[in-house]
Short mmCIF file of C-alpha atoms in Angstrom, two decimals:
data_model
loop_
_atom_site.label_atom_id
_atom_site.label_comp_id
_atom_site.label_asym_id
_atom_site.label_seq_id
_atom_site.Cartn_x
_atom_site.Cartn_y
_atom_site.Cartn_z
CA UNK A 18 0.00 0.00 0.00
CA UNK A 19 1.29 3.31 -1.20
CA UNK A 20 0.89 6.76 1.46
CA UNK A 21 -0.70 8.40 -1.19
CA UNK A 22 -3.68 6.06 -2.54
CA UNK A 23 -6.42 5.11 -1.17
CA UNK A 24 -7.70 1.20 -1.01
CA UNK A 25 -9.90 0.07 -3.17
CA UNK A 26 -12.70 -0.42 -0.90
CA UNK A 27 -15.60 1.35 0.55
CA UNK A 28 -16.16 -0.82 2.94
CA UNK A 29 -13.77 -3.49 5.05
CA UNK A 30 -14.98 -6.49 7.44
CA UNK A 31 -12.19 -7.61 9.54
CA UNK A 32 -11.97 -10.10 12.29
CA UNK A 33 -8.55 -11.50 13.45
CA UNK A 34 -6.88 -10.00 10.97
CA UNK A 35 -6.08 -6.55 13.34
CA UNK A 36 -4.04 -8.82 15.04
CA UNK A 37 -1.13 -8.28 12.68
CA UNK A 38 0.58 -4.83 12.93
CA UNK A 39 1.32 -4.01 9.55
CA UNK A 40 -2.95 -5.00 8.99
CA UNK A 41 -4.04 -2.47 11.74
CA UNK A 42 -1.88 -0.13 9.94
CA UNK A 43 -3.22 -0.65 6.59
CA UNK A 44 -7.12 -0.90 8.13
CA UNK A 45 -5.99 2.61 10.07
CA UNK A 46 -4.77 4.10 6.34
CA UNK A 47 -7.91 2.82 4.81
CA UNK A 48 -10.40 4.45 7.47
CA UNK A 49 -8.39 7.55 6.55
CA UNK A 50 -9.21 7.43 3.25
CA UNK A 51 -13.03 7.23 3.48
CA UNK A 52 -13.32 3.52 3.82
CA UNK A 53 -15.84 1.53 6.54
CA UNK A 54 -13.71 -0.45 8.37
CA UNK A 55 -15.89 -2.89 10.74
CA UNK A 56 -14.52 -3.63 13.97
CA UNK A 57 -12.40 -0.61 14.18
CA UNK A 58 -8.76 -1.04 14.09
CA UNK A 59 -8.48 2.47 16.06
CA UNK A 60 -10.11 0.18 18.95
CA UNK A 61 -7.07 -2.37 19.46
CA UNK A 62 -4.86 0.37 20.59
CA UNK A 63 -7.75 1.44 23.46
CA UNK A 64 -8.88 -1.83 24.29
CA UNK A 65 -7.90 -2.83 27.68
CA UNK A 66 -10.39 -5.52 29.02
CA UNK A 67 -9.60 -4.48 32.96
CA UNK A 68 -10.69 -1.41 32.21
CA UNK A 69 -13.60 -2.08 29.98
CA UNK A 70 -14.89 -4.63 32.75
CA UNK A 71 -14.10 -1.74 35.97
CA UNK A 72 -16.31 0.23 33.04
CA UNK A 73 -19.15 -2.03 33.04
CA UNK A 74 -19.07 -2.57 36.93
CA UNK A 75 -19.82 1.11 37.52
CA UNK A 76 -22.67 0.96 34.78
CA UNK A 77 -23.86 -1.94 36.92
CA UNK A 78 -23.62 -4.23 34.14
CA UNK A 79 -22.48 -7.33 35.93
CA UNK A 80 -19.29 -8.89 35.59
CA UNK A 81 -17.45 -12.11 36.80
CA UNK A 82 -14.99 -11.52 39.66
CA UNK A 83 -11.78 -10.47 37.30
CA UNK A 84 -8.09 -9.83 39.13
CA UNK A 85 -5.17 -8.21 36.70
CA UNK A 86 -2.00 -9.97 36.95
CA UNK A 87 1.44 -8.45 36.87
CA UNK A 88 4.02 -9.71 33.87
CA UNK A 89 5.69 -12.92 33.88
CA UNK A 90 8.44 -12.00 32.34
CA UNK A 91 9.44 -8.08 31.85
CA UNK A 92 8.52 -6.75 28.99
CA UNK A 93 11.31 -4.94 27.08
CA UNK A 94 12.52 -2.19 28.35
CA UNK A 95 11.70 -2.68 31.75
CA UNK A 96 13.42 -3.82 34.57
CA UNK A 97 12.33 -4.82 37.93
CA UNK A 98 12.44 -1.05 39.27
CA UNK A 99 10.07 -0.45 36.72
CA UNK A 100 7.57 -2.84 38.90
CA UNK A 101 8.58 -1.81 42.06
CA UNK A 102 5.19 -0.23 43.33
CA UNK A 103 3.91 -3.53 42.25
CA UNK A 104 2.73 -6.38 45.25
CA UNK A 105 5.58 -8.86 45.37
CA UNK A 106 5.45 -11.78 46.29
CA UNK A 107 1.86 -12.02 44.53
CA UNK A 108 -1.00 -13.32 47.30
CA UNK A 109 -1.82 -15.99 44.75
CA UNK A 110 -4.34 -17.42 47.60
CA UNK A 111 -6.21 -14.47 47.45
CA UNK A 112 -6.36 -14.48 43.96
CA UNK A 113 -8.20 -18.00 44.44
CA UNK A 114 -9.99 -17.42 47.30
CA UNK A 115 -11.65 -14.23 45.49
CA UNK A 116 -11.85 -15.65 41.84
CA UNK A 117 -11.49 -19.12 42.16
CA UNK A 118 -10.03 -22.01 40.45
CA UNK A 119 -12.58 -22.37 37.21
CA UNK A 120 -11.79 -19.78 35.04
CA UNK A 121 -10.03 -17.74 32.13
CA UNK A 122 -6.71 -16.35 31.82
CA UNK A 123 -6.02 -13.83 29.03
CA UNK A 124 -4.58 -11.25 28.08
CA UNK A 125 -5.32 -7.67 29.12
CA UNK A 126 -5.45 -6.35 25.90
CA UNK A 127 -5.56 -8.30 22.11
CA UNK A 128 -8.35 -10.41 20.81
CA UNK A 129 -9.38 -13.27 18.55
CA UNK A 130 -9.13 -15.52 21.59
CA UNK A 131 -4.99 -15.68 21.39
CA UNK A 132 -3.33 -16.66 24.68
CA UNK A 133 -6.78 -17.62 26.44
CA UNK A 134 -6.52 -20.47 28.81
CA UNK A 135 -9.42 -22.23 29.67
CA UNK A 136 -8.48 -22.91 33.93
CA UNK A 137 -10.04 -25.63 35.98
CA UNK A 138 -7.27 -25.82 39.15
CA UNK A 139 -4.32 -24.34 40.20
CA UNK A 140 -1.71 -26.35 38.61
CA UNK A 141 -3.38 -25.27 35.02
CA UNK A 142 -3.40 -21.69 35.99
CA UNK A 143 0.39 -21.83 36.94
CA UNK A 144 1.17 -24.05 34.04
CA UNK A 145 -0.84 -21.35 31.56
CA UNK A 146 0.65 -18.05 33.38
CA UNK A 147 4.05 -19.39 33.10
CA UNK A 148 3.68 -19.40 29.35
CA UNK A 149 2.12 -15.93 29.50
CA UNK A 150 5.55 -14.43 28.61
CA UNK A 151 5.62 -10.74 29.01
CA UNK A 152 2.01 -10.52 28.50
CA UNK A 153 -0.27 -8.59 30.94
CA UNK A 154 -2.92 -10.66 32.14
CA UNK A 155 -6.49 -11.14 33.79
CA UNK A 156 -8.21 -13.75 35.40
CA UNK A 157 -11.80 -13.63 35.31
CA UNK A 158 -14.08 -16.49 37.26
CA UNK A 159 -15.72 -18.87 34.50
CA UNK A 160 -19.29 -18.52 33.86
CA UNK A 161 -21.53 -21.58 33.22
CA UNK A 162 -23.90 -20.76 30.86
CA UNK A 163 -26.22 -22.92 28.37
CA UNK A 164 -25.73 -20.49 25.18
CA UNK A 165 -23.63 -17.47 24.01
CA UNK A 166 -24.28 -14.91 21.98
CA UNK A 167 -22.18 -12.38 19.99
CA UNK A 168 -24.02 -9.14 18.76
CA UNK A 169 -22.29 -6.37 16.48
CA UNK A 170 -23.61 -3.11 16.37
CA UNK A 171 -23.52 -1.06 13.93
CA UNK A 172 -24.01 2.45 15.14
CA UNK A 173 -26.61 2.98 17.78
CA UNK A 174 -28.21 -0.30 15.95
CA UNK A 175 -28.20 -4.05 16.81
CA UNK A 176 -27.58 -5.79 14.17
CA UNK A 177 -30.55 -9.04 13.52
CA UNK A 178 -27.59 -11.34 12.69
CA UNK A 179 -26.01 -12.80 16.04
CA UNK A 180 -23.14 -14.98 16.15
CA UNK A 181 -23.13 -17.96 18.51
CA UNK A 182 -19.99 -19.56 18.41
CA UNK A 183 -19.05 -22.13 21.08
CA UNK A 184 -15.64 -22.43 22.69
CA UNK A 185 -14.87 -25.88 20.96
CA UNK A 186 -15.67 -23.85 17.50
CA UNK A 187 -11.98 -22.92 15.95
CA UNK A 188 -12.86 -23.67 12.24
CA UNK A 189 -13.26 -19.80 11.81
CA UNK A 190 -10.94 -19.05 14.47
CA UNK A 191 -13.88 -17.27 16.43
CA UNK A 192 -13.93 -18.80 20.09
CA UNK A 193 -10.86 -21.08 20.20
CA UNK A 194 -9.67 -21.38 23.37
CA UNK A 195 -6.61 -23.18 24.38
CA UNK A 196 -7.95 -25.84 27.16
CA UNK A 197 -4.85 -27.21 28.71
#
């Protein structure tokens, strides 16, 4: 893609595909331009699911007991004075006595289910935020439920068409969920 021409479309569907950098870029030159982009590639750099759940909390929208976890590793260009303010060792008991041992790790920010760990006990929870890397985390308690729904919306509109994937579905990469 050249600076100076626009894409050839008016309008762009993406999913997982804002997962790539150079794609977000692209999708972020293209909304410049005058093309729809759905599912915003303007978002990815904003969303932060601790803060979108603290969000829905205080709209009283309820949400599943969630905890943010600190780094595995450091990410680059930090050190461990960089985490100093941070609680160390971590109280992981509290972490299960307030969350519990059924539920999701996953990243604080990203999407299209990548690096989400599907917990049942504590020695899949270690084993899953060991492999976390330098990835900020949250755990969030699991949620039984009987069906799931995925709405877009499309300006102050619902859309009719609802997905309703299920965590075993990974043939269109929508739900997959790494169960360990």
């Amino acid at each position: 893609m050249h600076l100076d021409k626009a894409p050839p479309y008016s309008v762009t569907w993406t999913a997982s595909r804002t997962t790539s950098r150079s794609n977000r870029a692209y999708l972020k030159h293209a909304a410049l331009n005058g093309t729809i982009i759905v599912n915003n590639p303007f978002w990815w750099s904003a969303d932060d699911k601790f803060f979108n759940y603290s969000l829905a909390e205080k709209l009283g929208v309820a949400v599943p007991k969630t905890v943010i976890l600190p780094h595995k590793k450091h990410p680059q260009g930090t050190t461990d004075r960089s985490m100093r303010n941070l609680e160390y060792p971590l109280d992981w008991e509290g972490v299960f006595a307030y969350v519990g041992e059924h539920g999701f790790l996953k990243p604080v920010d990203g999407g299209g289910w990548r690096d989400v760990y599907h917990i049942h006990n504590r020695e899949e929870f270690f084993r899953a935020y060991d492999e976390s890397r330098d990835l900020c985390m949250t755990y969030q308690k699991a949620v039984e439920f009987n069906e799931y729904f995925r709405c877009y919306v499309v300006g102050q509109r619902r859309c009719t068409s609802c997905l309703r994937p299920t965590p075993a579905r990974t043939t269109s990469g929508i739900c997959r969920i790494r169960e360990l």
